[in-house]
Structure formats: structure tokens, C-alpha cells
XYZ file of C-alpha atoms in Angstrom:
666
model
C 294.277 -113.589 187.790
C 294.717 -116.897 188.088
C 298.330 -118.011 186.438
C 297.929 -121.293 184.132
C 299.050 -124.233 186.001
C 302.074 -126.157 184.570
C 300.422 -129.607 185.393
C 296.970 -128.183 184.173
C 296.821 -131.025 181.567
C 298.259 -134.647 181.412
C 301.891 -134.654 180.758
C 302.725 -134.925 177.069
C 303.915 -138.359 176.020
C 307.059 -138.732 174.046
C 306.632 -138.019 170.593
C 308.559 -138.762 167.436
C 311.721 -136.930 167.230
C 313.040 -133.846 165.330
C 316.600 -132.455 166.507
C 317.425 -128.845 165.904
C 320.576 -127.105 166.643
C 320.726 -123.200 166.804
C 321.848 -123.508 166.805
C 319.735 -126.887 167.529
C 317.538 -129.570 168.705
C 316.998 -133.459 168.050
C 313.874 -135.386 168.539
C 312.915 -139.029 169.483
C 309.618 -141.151 169.313
C 308.280 -143.824 171.581
C 305.421 -145.839 170.112
C 302.443 -146.283 172.632
C 300.783 -149.834 172.932
C 297.337 -150.017 173.875
C 295.092 -147.265 175.230
C 294.747 -145.955 178.729
C 291.603 -144.057 179.133
C 290.812 -142.218 182.536
C 287.407 -141.792 184.030
C 284.791 -144.175 185.936
C 282.413 -146.141 184.241
C 279.105 -144.625 184.641
C 276.155 -146.431 186.371
C 273.637 -147.633 183.722
C 270.539 -145.792 183.473
C 267.301 -147.589 183.828
C 264.400 -147.513 181.247
C 262.895 -144.766 183.112
C 265.684 -142.523 182.447
C 265.852 -142.320 178.730
C 267.330 -138.952 177.660
C 267.147 -137.326 174.375
C 271.031 -136.820 173.540
C 271.596 -133.856 170.952
C 274.368 -131.477 170.227
C 277.320 -133.899 170.166
C 280.552 -132.263 169.084
C 284.235 -133.428 169.274
C 286.601 -130.966 170.743
C 290.341 -130.645 171.151
C 292.077 -131.874 174.082
C 295.308 -130.822 175.877
C 297.178 -132.356 173.165
C 296.988 -134.615 170.259
C 296.495 -137.850 172.447
C 293.373 -136.472 173.757
C 289.709 -135.279 172.423
C 286.761 -133.713 174.433
C 283.235 -134.718 173.516
C 280.387 -132.283 174.713
C 276.643 -132.846 174.411
C 273.214 -132.182 175.721
C 270.757 -134.338 177.480
C 267.082 -133.911 178.298
C 267.628 -135.860 181.494
C 269.911 -135.418 184.478
C 271.279 -138.843 184.440
C 274.645 -140.490 184.916
C 276.170 -140.873 181.248
C 279.502 -141.467 179.508
C 281.401 -142.012 176.486
C 281.966 -145.327 175.269
C 285.087 -145.801 173.036
C 286.843 -148.547 171.435
C 289.173 -148.674 168.246
C 286.997 -149.109 165.078
C 288.773 -152.308 164.520
C 287.163 -153.850 167.307
C 283.672 -153.282 166.456
C 281.755 -156.437 164.978
C 278.860 -155.510 162.898
C 278.824 -152.005 164.371
C 278.572 -153.531 167.804
C 281.059 -152.367 170.476
C 282.951 -155.260 172.037
C 282.185 -156.198 175.396
C 284.106 -154.418 178.011
C 284.642 -151.288 175.770
C 286.000 -148.377 177.698
C 283.692 -145.962 179.132
C 284.652 -142.556 180.218
C 282.387 -141.027 182.844
C 280.968 -137.680 181.746
C 280.418 -134.542 184.203
C 278.369 -131.539 183.643
C 275.427 -129.411 185.091
C 271.998 -127.940 184.286
C 271.758 -125.662 181.581
C 270.365 -122.191 181.775
C 266.617 -122.007 181.478
C 266.781 -120.466 177.940
C 268.696 -123.663 176.758
C 267.019 -126.200 178.831
C 268.072 -129.785 179.891
C 271.527 -130.601 180.801
C 275.132 -130.401 179.598
C 277.593 -133.372 179.516
C 281.357 -133.563 178.581
C 284.071 -136.143 179.166
C 287.821 -136.177 177.896
C 289.037 -139.082 176.176
C 292.786 -139.469 177.264
C 295.679 -141.739 175.911
C 294.572 -142.277 172.613
C 297.142 -144.201 170.146
C 298.323 -142.367 167.041
C 297.190 -143.664 163.440
C 294.032 -145.150 164.862
C 290.423 -144.919 163.790
C 288.046 -144.679 166.802
C 284.342 -145.178 167.349
C 282.488 -143.589 170.082
C 279.062 -142.838 171.236
C 277.403 -141.019 174.432
C 274.792 -141.870 176.540
C 274.194 -144.760 179.001
C 273.309 -148.660 178.684
C 270.221 -149.093 176.849
C 270.202 -145.441 175.745
C 273.026 -144.785 173.442
C 273.227 -141.965 170.852
C 274.295 -143.173 167.438
C 278.027 -144.426 166.646
C 280.411 -141.628 165.442
C 284.162 -142.266 164.366
C 287.360 -139.949 164.374
C 291.029 -141.105 163.252
C 294.305 -139.925 164.978
C 297.299 -139.641 162.928
C 300.917 -139.498 163.904
C 301.607 -137.439 167.038
C 304.558 -135.723 165.434
C 305.696 -134.006 162.132
C 303.794 -131.860 159.494
C 300.236 -131.421 159.595
C 297.454 -129.277 158.397
C 294.683 -127.654 160.146
C 291.641 -125.599 159.031
C 290.698 -122.007 160.377
C 287.136 -120.881 159.960
C 285.794 -117.345 160.343
C 282.247 -116.361 161.717
C 279.409 -118.999 160.877
C 277.327 -116.750 162.740
C 274.230 -119.001 162.076
C 271.011 -116.981 161.964
C 272.464 -113.355 160.738
C 270.935 -113.502 157.588
C 267.670 -113.841 158.802
C 267.191 -117.513 157.133
C 268.486 -120.173 159.757
C 268.077 -122.995 156.811
C 270.255 -121.182 154.114
C 272.933 -120.055 157.070
C 273.156 -123.735 158.118
C 273.264 -124.834 154.513
C 276.136 -122.951 153.733
C 278.095 -123.870 157.073
C 277.560 -127.549 156.222
C 278.752 -127.254 152.631
C 282.086 -125.323 153.652
C 282.785 -128.151 156.051
C 281.963 -130.623 153.445
C 284.237 -128.955 150.800
C 287.056 -127.862 153.104
C 287.348 -131.543 154.617
C 286.664 -133.333 151.055
C 289.732 -131.477 150.039
C 291.593 -131.726 153.064
C 290.432 -135.355 154.635
C 293.616 -135.318 156.662
C 293.143 -132.108 158.250
C 293.699 -132.859 161.921
C 291.776 -129.895 163.808
C 289.342 -127.163 163.017
C 289.899 -123.962 164.432
C 287.185 -121.477 165.100
C 287.320 -117.597 164.513
C 284.288 -116.989 167.088
C 280.533 -116.193 166.275
C 279.385 -119.320 166.178
C 275.820 -118.212 166.208
C 274.074 -114.829 165.862
C 272.442 -114.785 169.321
C 274.207 -116.440 172.287
C 271.289 -118.467 173.710
C 269.040 -119.443 170.691
C 269.331 -123.030 170.393
C 267.656 -123.469 167.109
C 270.987 -121.552 165.858
C 272.974 -123.710 167.966
C 271.386 -127.001 166.512
C 271.778 -125.617 162.971
C 275.544 -124.842 163.745
C 276.148 -128.315 165.281
C 274.285 -129.982 162.697
C 277.059 -131.030 160.038
C 278.554 -134.474 160.678
C 282.061 -133.450 160.333
C 281.983 -131.818 163.816
C 281.822 -135.288 165.203
C 284.599 -136.548 163.134
C 287.100 -133.787 163.385
C 287.989 -132.015 166.776
C 286.688 -128.313 166.938
C 288.854 -125.572 168.762
C 286.205 -123.169 169.998
C 286.617 -119.605 170.126
C 284.387 -116.953 171.901
C 282.965 -114.263 169.736
C 280.876 -111.143 170.405
C 277.662 -112.983 169.370
C 278.654 -116.180 171.739
C 279.636 -114.042 174.852
C 276.297 -112.939 176.197
C 275.083 -116.198 177.395
C 275.984 -119.764 178.783
C 275.192 -121.712 175.719
C 278.780 -121.369 174.448
C 280.328 -122.782 177.371
C 277.482 -125.485 177.738
C 278.168 -126.678 174.274
C 281.948 -126.302 173.910
C 283.933 -127.439 176.822
C 287.567 -126.512 176.424
C 290.986 -127.950 177.750
C 293.231 -126.148 180.129
C 290.692 -123.158 180.667
C 291.391 -120.352 182.976
C 287.861 -119.216 184.271
C 289.193 -116.536 186.493
C 286.938 -113.335 186.825
C 289.694 -111.363 184.925
C 289.007 -113.281 181.724
C 285.267 -112.544 181.787
C 283.891 -109.298 180.229
C 281.935 -108.325 183.391
C 284.387 -109.934 185.836
C 281.731 -112.575 186.924
C 282.203 -116.070 185.762
C 278.979 -117.275 187.458
C 276.939 -114.583 185.664
C 274.992 -115.464 182.435
C 277.786 -114.899 179.979
C 280.669 -116.801 178.702
C 284.494 -116.265 179.084
C 287.795 -117.756 179.818
C 291.132 -118.211 178.123
C 292.348 -121.685 177.337
C 295.685 -123.335 175.631
C 296.648 -126.623 174.273
C 299.662 -128.070 172.355
C 299.093 -130.061 169.300
C 301.990 -131.643 167.322
C 304.682 -128.926 168.141
C 302.164 -125.985 168.072
C 301.204 -124.148 170.951
C 297.472 -122.684 170.747
C 296.458 -120.015 173.078
C 292.969 -118.876 172.664
C 291.606 -115.703 174.137
C 288.125 -114.263 175.004
C 288.799 -110.860 173.479
C 285.142 -109.446 174.375
C 286.970 -108.656 177.745
C 289.249 -105.886 176.967
C 288.554 -102.915 179.354
C 288.290 -102.906 183.133
C 285.382 -100.636 183.236
C 283.217 -103.438 182.360
C 284.261 -105.411 185.425
C 286.877 -107.713 183.955
C 290.559 -107.502 183.899
C 290.767 -106.144 180.384
C 293.531 -106.584 177.667
C 296.243 -106.627 180.405
C 294.745 -109.977 181.909
C 295.255 -111.668 178.501
C 298.731 -110.195 178.146
C 299.650 -111.754 181.502
C 297.824 -114.931 180.546
C 299.784 -115.179 177.079
C 302.923 -114.436 178.893
C 302.572 -116.914 181.723
C 301.184 -119.778 179.016
C 304.356 -119.000 176.777
C 306.926 -118.851 179.596
C 305.713 -122.107 181.096
C 305.060 -124.005 177.972
C 306.321 -122.379 175.007
C 309.656 -124.712 175.112
C 307.305 -127.686 174.468
C 306.352 -126.391 170.932
C 308.279 -125.184 167.887
C 305.251 -122.631 167.051
C 303.194 -120.444 168.859
C 299.744 -119.585 167.335
C 297.311 -117.121 169.055
C 293.473 -117.180 168.470
C 290.910 -114.590 169.106
C 287.616 -113.353 167.640
C 288.031 -109.563 167.256
C 290.751 -108.633 164.390
C 293.263 -105.919 165.039
C 294.394 -105.769 161.716
C 291.309 -106.388 159.362
C 289.979 -104.600 156.197
C 286.360 -104.062 156.530
C 283.462 -102.538 158.978
C 285.399 -103.024 162.082
C 288.775 -101.827 161.169
C 288.050 -98.634 162.724
C 286.349 -99.698 165.706
C 287.425 -97.991 169.061
C 287.569 -101.469 170.773
C 290.015 -102.786 168.042
C 292.308 -99.601 168.385
C 292.691 -100.441 172.019
C 293.682 -104.056 171.356
C 295.973 -102.885 168.534
C 297.871 -101.006 171.288
C 297.707 -103.311 173.823
C 298.596 -106.557 172.223
C 301.394 -106.439 169.311
C 304.489 -105.565 171.395
C 303.930 -108.507 173.856
C 303.151 -110.836 171.109
C 306.448 -109.751 169.327
C 308.422 -110.217 172.456
C 307.166 -113.509 173.304
C 307.904 -114.972 169.685
C 304.437 -115.603 168.481
C 304.454 -116.774 164.758
C 300.818 -116.282 163.621
C 297.439 -114.677 164.816
C 294.179 -115.869 163.528
C 291.241 -113.631 163.913
C 287.531 -113.151 163.062
C 284.967 -110.601 163.353
C 285.277 -108.546 160.252
C 283.705 -110.958 157.855
C 286.277 -110.473 155.319
C 289.861 -111.710 154.613
C 293.106 -109.917 155.217
C 296.557 -111.015 155.788
C 298.838 -108.399 157.543
C 302.423 -107.839 156.788
C 305.136 -108.740 159.094
C 304.231 -106.651 162.370
C 306.579 -105.766 165.027
C 305.786 -103.927 167.973
C 302.488 -102.667 166.132
C 304.550 -101.347 163.050
C 305.459 -102.860 159.734
C 308.807 -104.800 160.461
C 310.081 -104.486 157.104
C 309.136 -101.411 155.167
C 310.186 -103.344 151.645
C 307.889 -106.123 152.092
C 305.782 -106.319 149.200
C 301.829 -106.359 149.031
C 300.971 -110.001 148.495
C 304.678 -111.213 148.852
C 304.401 -115.028 148.653
C 307.416 -115.785 151.126
C 307.855 -113.827 154.537
C 310.916 -114.308 156.387
C 310.117 -113.122 159.996
C 313.070 -111.327 161.633
C 313.170 -111.140 165.447
C 309.724 -110.197 166.814
C 307.823 -110.418 163.526
C 304.299 -111.529 163.566
C 301.725 -112.329 160.839
C 298.008 -111.621 161.522
C 295.337 -113.225 159.428
C 291.663 -112.500 159.298
C 289.106 -115.044 157.894
C 285.969 -114.276 155.919
C 282.586 -115.768 156.507
C 282.706 -119.653 156.255
C 278.757 -119.833 156.004
C 278.008 -116.981 153.574
C 275.336 -115.688 156.401
C 277.151 -112.298 156.307
C 280.093 -110.325 154.654
C 281.328 -107.057 155.386
C 282.806 -104.826 152.461
C 286.363 -103.304 152.821
C 286.689 -100.026 153.943
C 289.161 -97.070 152.879
C 292.069 -95.962 154.770
C 292.424 -92.543 156.408
C 294.816 -90.097 157.705
C 295.067 -91.473 161.199
C 298.667 -92.950 160.767
C 300.614 -95.745 159.670
C 301.380 -97.492 162.876
C 300.052 -98.266 166.280
C 296.254 -97.547 166.100
C 296.243 -95.728 162.920
C 294.280 -96.630 159.614
C 296.311 -94.864 157.241
C 297.025 -95.998 153.873
C 299.768 -98.404 152.690
C 302.477 -96.585 150.838
C 302.940 -99.298 148.650
C 299.321 -99.847 147.832
C 297.396 -96.724 148.784
C 293.788 -98.543 148.656
C 294.855 -100.867 151.529
C 295.379 -100.274 155.321
C 299.079 -99.842 156.049
C 299.191 -103.206 158.001
C 297.735 -105.270 155.487
C 299.625 -107.120 152.736
C 296.314 -108.596 151.251
C 292.814 -107.655 151.580
C 289.861 -109.506 149.831
C 286.070 -109.585 149.923
C 284.077 -111.360 147.059
C 280.987 -112.128 148.759
C 281.835 -116.155 148.362
C 282.533 -118.305 151.362
C 286.015 -119.346 152.199
C 288.436 -120.890 154.784
C 292.068 -120.916 155.769
C 294.182 -123.835 155.595
C 297.377 -123.759 157.674
C 300.099 -126.348 156.567
C 302.747 -126.798 159.817
C 305.791 -127.918 158.582
C 309.327 -128.444 160.080
C 310.452 -124.703 158.917
C 307.555 -123.170 157.783
C 303.689 -122.286 158.250
C 302.090 -122.037 154.816
C 298.849 -120.131 155.212
C 296.159 -120.051 152.135
C 292.716 -118.548 151.979
C 290.576 -120.916 149.825
C 287.242 -120.361 148.404
C 284.502 -122.871 149.497
C 281.778 -121.604 147.567
C 280.708 -119.265 144.605
C 277.908 -116.942 143.809
C 275.417 -119.622 143.859
C 273.444 -121.154 146.529
C 274.268 -122.008 149.261
C 275.160 -118.320 149.692
C 272.449 -116.677 152.127
C 273.727 -113.136 151.856
C 273.851 -113.255 148.204
C 270.428 -115.337 147.729
C 268.676 -112.962 149.984
C 270.198 -109.731 148.411
C 272.131 -108.603 151.323
C 274.745 -107.610 149.048
C 274.654 -105.880 145.781
C 277.156 -108.028 143.817
C 279.474 -111.083 143.876
C 282.601 -112.000 142.584
C 286.075 -110.484 142.113
C 286.615 -106.775 141.471
C 283.252 -106.052 143.169
C 281.504 -108.257 140.742
C 283.107 -107.385 137.498
C 284.781 -110.760 137.249
C 283.263 -113.955 137.389
C 283.404 -115.936 140.584
C 286.358 -118.375 140.635
C 285.561 -122.224 141.224
C 285.325 -123.611 144.448
C 288.720 -124.929 145.698
C 290.464 -122.131 144.125
C 293.324 -120.072 146.173
C 292.409 -116.466 147.136
C 295.647 -115.943 148.979
C 298.832 -118.143 149.880
C 301.756 -117.233 152.094
C 304.914 -119.070 153.448
C 305.845 -117.877 156.839
C 309.654 -118.788 157.577
C 310.386 -118.427 161.200
C 313.091 -116.673 162.568
C 315.758 -118.839 163.970
C 317.900 -116.550 166.013
C 321.513 -115.663 165.698
C 322.715 -119.299 165.759
C 321.710 -122.112 163.526
C 319.307 -124.994 164.019
C 319.818 -128.373 162.836
C 316.898 -130.954 162.528
C 317.436 -134.686 163.015
C 314.832 -137.565 163.250
C 315.421 -140.202 165.931
C 313.267 -143.432 165.159
C 312.319 -145.945 167.758
C 315.230 -148.449 168.504
C 314.349 -151.054 166.025
C 315.803 -152.275 162.688
C 315.246 -150.419 159.636
C 316.539 -148.017 156.673
C 316.684 -144.545 157.814
C 317.573 -141.490 155.532
C 318.563 -137.930 155.757
C 318.765 -134.711 153.533
C 320.450 -131.502 154.097
C 318.789 -128.239 153.965
C 320.728 -125.182 154.817
C 318.048 -122.499 153.652
C 317.008 -120.088 156.448
C 319.520 -121.552 158.761
C 318.007 -124.932 159.217
C 320.385 -127.903 158.874
C 318.346 -131.386 158.375
C 320.452 -134.234 159.692
C 317.652 -136.761 158.198
C 316.923 -139.788 160.112
C 319.437 -141.339 162.651
C 320.483 -144.956 162.032
C 320.689 -147.526 164.996
C 324.352 -148.617 165.642
C 324.352 -151.141 168.376
C 324.148 -149.381 171.457
C 323.268 -145.717 169.979
C 322.078 -143.866 167.355
C 324.268 -141.922 164.704
C 323.521 -138.843 162.789
C 325.504 -136.627 160.635
C 325.421 -133.566 158.710
C 327.177 -130.257 158.066
C 326.635 -126.794 159.633
C 325.991 -123.814 157.127
C 329.507 -122.286 156.323
C 330.148 -119.105 158.495
C 332.004 -116.547 156.316
C 334.561 -114.484 158.125
C 335.991 -111.277 156.509
C 338.970 -109.458 157.774
C 340.174 -106.287 156.319
C 342.086 -104.641 159.224
C 345.650 -103.396 158.679
C 346.533 -104.564 162.080
C 346.240 -108.287 161.021
C 345.399 -109.313 164.749
C 344.317 -112.722 165.432
C 340.904 -114.008 165.393
C 339.007 -117.277 166.488
C 335.383 -118.530 166.036
C 334.157 -120.768 168.664
C 330.748 -122.561 169.578
C 329.228 -124.584 172.199
C 325.782 -126.367 172.391
C 323.457 -126.703 175.517
C 321.171 -129.435 176.526
C 318.795 -131.012 173.730
C 315.242 -130.810 175.052
C 311.697 -131.981 174.160
C 309.573 -130.453 176.869
C 310.645 -132.613 179.989
C 313.047 -134.910 178.305
C 316.489 -133.846 177.612
C 320.056 -135.142 176.584
C 323.317 -133.567 176.798
C 324.911 -131.340 174.095
C 328.047 -133.390 174.734
C 326.738 -136.046 172.545
C 327.233 -133.617 169.469
C 330.952 -133.501 167.984
C 332.362 -132.043 164.822
C 335.218 -131.767 162.585
C 335.877 -128.263 161.286
C 336.930 -127.320 157.803
C 337.876 -124.362 155.597
C 335.539 -124.435 153.137
C 336.778 -121.338 151.096
C 340.405 -120.346 152.091
C 341.083 -116.796 152.584
C 342.519 -114.514 155.471
C 344.797 -116.829 156.693
C 342.128 -119.188 158.298
C 342.798 -122.572 159.567
C 340.223 -125.031 160.762
C 340.130 -125.897 164.781
C 340.529 -129.316 165.913
C 338.104 -132.313 165.281
C 336.260 -132.932 168.701
C 334.553 -136.429 168.917
C 330.937 -137.119 170.247
C 331.186 -137.181 174.090
C 329.107 -140.315 173.986
C 332.152 -142.577 174.386
C 334.082 -140.041 176.472
C 334.851 -136.105 176.954
C 332.594 -133.211 176.768
C 331.916 -132.807 172.852
C 330.662 -129.487 172.020
C 329.089 -129.007 175.459
C 332.065 -126.690 176.051
C 333.155 -124.070 173.800
C 335.342 -125.516 171.041
C 337.301 -123.660 168.111
C 335.970 -123.895 164.683
C 338.520 -121.772 162.913
C 341.028 -119.057 163.587
C 343.836 -116.906 161.874
C 347.024 -115.979 163.670
C 348.722 -112.567 164.182
C 350.202 -111.097 160.923
C 347.281 -113.138 158.493
C 346.614 -112.063 155.348
C 343.463 -110.022 155.014
C 340.571 -111.498 153.034
C 337.645 -113.522 153.477
C 336.987 -117.106 154.435
C 334.355 -119.750 154.835
C 334.172 -122.091 157.750
C 332.307 -125.176 158.099
C 332.009 -128.522 160.024
C 331.009 -131.986 159.648
C 328.768 -132.758 162.644
C 328.950 -136.261 164.575
C 325.961 -137.141 166.513
C 325.742 -140.260 168.560
C 322.916 -140.949 170.987
C 321.984 -143.564 173.392
C 319.202 -145.872 172.398
C 317.568 -145.144 175.630
C 316.664 -141.575 174.618
C 312.797 -141.516 174.110
C 311.345 -140.419 170.703
C 310.445 -136.552 170.521
C 311.572 -133.577 169.088
C 314.552 -132.000 170.817
C 316.319 -128.429 170.554
C 319.212 -127.002 171.693
C 320.759 -123.722 171.056
C 324.505 -123.369 169.451
C 326.317 -120.424 170.625
C 328.843 -118.906 168.153
C 331.295 -116.526 169.625
C 333.777 -114.307 167.562
C 336.906 -113.317 169.371
C 339.557 -110.859 168.483
C 342.231 -108.530 169.876
């Protein structure tokens, strides 16, 4: 298998800053002026070269400063994407000299007809509305608009399960439900930044009428779609023709039949969007007997990507189609049992935070899973806050976003409560052992994920009711609709089915966050948040030739009840602060230790100034506190005031370093 290249995408621009300390990191931001777009201006087509331009869709790029536009053309002509900030358009007309990014592509397979084109828009500026159109001079498509937002900080993305347009047998009804879910979701969340697919865009891989209905919603030209290959998409090339993806490894090992040139789609890909590393897998390739590399190839791919790019992000989110922890018709499928033994330990070892899945047309949210087992036996069904320990991963399966097909929840069996088993949850015997929440109401839903500095908030939200558009209900494909198997009236659109806040694991040390602004005058403030080991230093303040930030570590409790009354000490050091390829040394952090709660004969260590002016700061081990031989027995709490001084030459971005805390005693 070809390993993902470290230079597979344009190097990430500096980003707005967040510093943490584990303890920890610090972030800085550089504002980009202007827009630099790669590509060559396409030669204008002649009047005889007029082409029908269809299937236009906006996709994710390698990072938040990129988008990819893909479309179909009836003619094999040189085409491009014309792009300009919307503010530069005059009465809807693009300015003279507007940027044009040359498109590439090839002929479609016979069942699709025509040709496919795609172009990558790079160097986008943050907080900017852009207008674009595709085609060539004299033969442009309609104009569409998308908006970038801040390239750093909190954001929301939306996850959609199996539109599977055409599966109800009524294309129009399926399309209507899909369009309505997108409208409902984005009306409620207009600032959502990416739309993530759970796979199965269509019912039949190469049926273009189904693709036309899937691509019909205008929202797919306004918000970037992050595609996923489902089992109904994989059996043809239309998926790859319609949905070009960044950083894609199309090695044979990542195709179900091992042959990328065959009439099938495949490949794995990754991208980073605002501190989240997304890795998307072709879960249709799961066994070597079919010719591909099986699950082992995906495990190797995920491992390579995380090893090469995991340090560039704060969270890791995996996306693939076949849900390994789900509640309905596919819960006991033999292929999913294989994946359920092949994947979880690797995901735990790599520090994956969240896994998003489709395929089972029902909603579920797993318990915290570690190495294929429930990590915390005490975690309760439906628990609203989950504090993932080392290796804890939460798996979410999305219900139908279009209403074209629903699967009913199935019953546990006696096959076991770990690994590939489908036994009952001891805390809730009607559910599978791995699921904290299971839900099927035969109404359309979508999943909203809020990415915050120290938590992921995951919510399953109703986008429809039992009323139309809801193809499976309208066509009597299901016998009931609503909660409690139809015994309770349907809840309103926008109501929440399930909500959980995932608090990530911060290691054995402490993480500290600080926002470093650009070197410009202004007011900056900070807050302190000691929950879950995160310390927020707030926003650094410019002070001449450097930035200042201050805060406090979370107190460390030391208890010594030994009769020997031997001495002890607590020391700590900090490594380099990093944000991708940007760094600054840990010596810039200093501290003033203190005894927060006296006891046990504890005394505070010496004050260590920031190494910005001189010295090594906390880059070398420094004593936080100690007790001498013969000290009294008891408990003390040690703390420290932090002093961070950073040169104004440090670029904007989110930096993290680790504070290693060491306890010594004879």
C-alpha cells in the first residue's frame, strides 16, 4: 500500500492561536491578505464548443483554505472555475481579470456519458464570501456563492446518514426528503462549515437520474460536501466522477477488488479542517479474498496518516460507511463483525476521538469503547457527559437523512458483550452491549457536531416528522411512525433525539490554552478553566517586543503518610510548543510556585522567570514544591502562577507542548 505523503497537500497556513500545556500548547495567528489561486487559465471555448454543465458540487479541500468543485460536462472542452470575492461582483458580473482555475478530468464511463471535471480552489482568505461559476468564456454555468469563516477556533459541522436516493422506489419523494433535510439543517445552523457524508448517496451506483436528484439541492453548491463511499456507491465509477476528494490514496489495496482501473470506486483520503484531522475510509474493502488489502490496509493507512499529521490537529475523527456498533438490521452482519475485531484497538491506540458511520439507517451512540470493549462499566445509558480515558472512542451511527429507507432496531443475542459479540447491555438489556443510545422513529434526522476547545458536542436532531416528505412512511414501507414504535406523537422538527458532550483525554499532565493574537494594538482578555485539566490563559497582550500571558496550573495534591518521613519533591519541565511545523521553545514559560493548601511540611519551589530575556525557563526540570527529611505527615496542595512571554515574531497558530510532572522520593 502506498503510504500517504507528508506533502500531499499545500502546507497549512499559520492559524489563529491557542496554546496548551499538558501539559501544554500555545497558538498564534497570521492574517492573510489577498487571495493566491493556483492553476492555469483555461483557453476559452468557441461557440461550437458549447457544453451542458451539470452536477456541480462544492467539496472539501485539504484544509479550511481550500475547496474542490466537481461537475459534469457534455463536451470535452478546456474548462475552469472562475472565482472572485462576492464583494467584487458588479450587478452579478465578475470583475475583469477574475481568477480562473484550470479544471482537469476525463471521459465518464458509458452509463454516465459525457465528461467529468474538477478544480481545487486554494489560498482562500478567511471570513470572506466568494462567488464562482464553472465552464469557459461564453459558456458559463450559473453563479454560486460560498463563505469562509475564521480559520481557527470553534466550529460546527453536520453529518448525514445514507440519503440513498432511489431506495424507496420513488425518486421524487426521496429527493424531496433529502432537499428538506439540508434546508432544515442549514436554516437552523447557517454557520455550519462542512457537510460530512455517511455514504450511500444513491441506491444504484451508476444510475445518473439518482445522482441528479442527490445533487439537486442548492446547499450542495454553497457548503462543502465531504464524501464517503457506501456499499450502494462502490459498484461503479460515478461516485469518483461526481465527488473528487483531497489527499486520496487510490492504491489497489484500498479498493474492494484491488483494481483501481476497474468499474468500481475506492480509495481512502484525509484532510484537516480547523484542528480536526478527518480520515475517510472505503469500508467496502474489508477482506483480502476479494482482491484488495482488506481491513489491514485501512489500519495501515490510518496509522500512517495519524503518525504523519496527527500533531497538526487537536482531534481525530474517522468516517466510514459500515457501522461496526449499530442497532438495526446490519448489527449482526458477518462483515461488520470482522471490522469490529479489526478496527477498535488501532483506533484506541491512535487516540481517535470520534467515529462517524452510516449503513444501518438508524441512530445509535456507543459507550466509550476501548480496544473493542466498554471502557467504563459504570458509564450509564444516555449519559450526557463522557470523559474519555486513554484510548476511549465514541462511535455514532446516523439514521436516514432523506427518509428513503429505515431499518428497525433488532434484539441482542447471547453472543457476548465484547469484541464481535451482540449481547445485551447489562444496564439496559433491550440494547446491544456497546450502545449507550439507540433510536428509530421513522423520521429523518441529521447529526450536529460542535468542535470546541476542550469538547466535542454531538447531537442527533430531527429534520422531519411523520408527514411528507418522508418517502418510507408515505409509501407504507414501515408500519408505524413516531417515538415508542408509534405510540407517541412525532416530536417537532429541530427537536433533539440525543446529545452528548465528549471531553477528551489530556494525558497525565495538564494542558493550558492561550490565544495569541496578531501583533497589533487592542484589548485582549483571558479566562481560566481548570475543569478536566484544561487551563485557559486567555488572549495574550502585546507588550512592546513580546506577548504576555498569565494564569495558574491546576493545583497538585501531595499526600505523604509514611512513618519514615523521608523527603519528596515535585518537579516539572515543558517541551517545545508546536503548531504543525511552527514551534517556539518551552523556555518562554516561567512560573512562581506556591503552597495553595499547607500541610505535610510542603514548601514551594523557587520562582523561575520566562527565558524570553535570559535563562531556560521551564525547558529544564524545575521544582514545584518539596518537603524535607522529617517533615510532618499530611496533605498539601501545590500550585503555580504561570508567566508566558512570546516574541511578536511568533506566527499565529495553535501551539501545544507537554509539561512532564515528576515525583521523587527516597
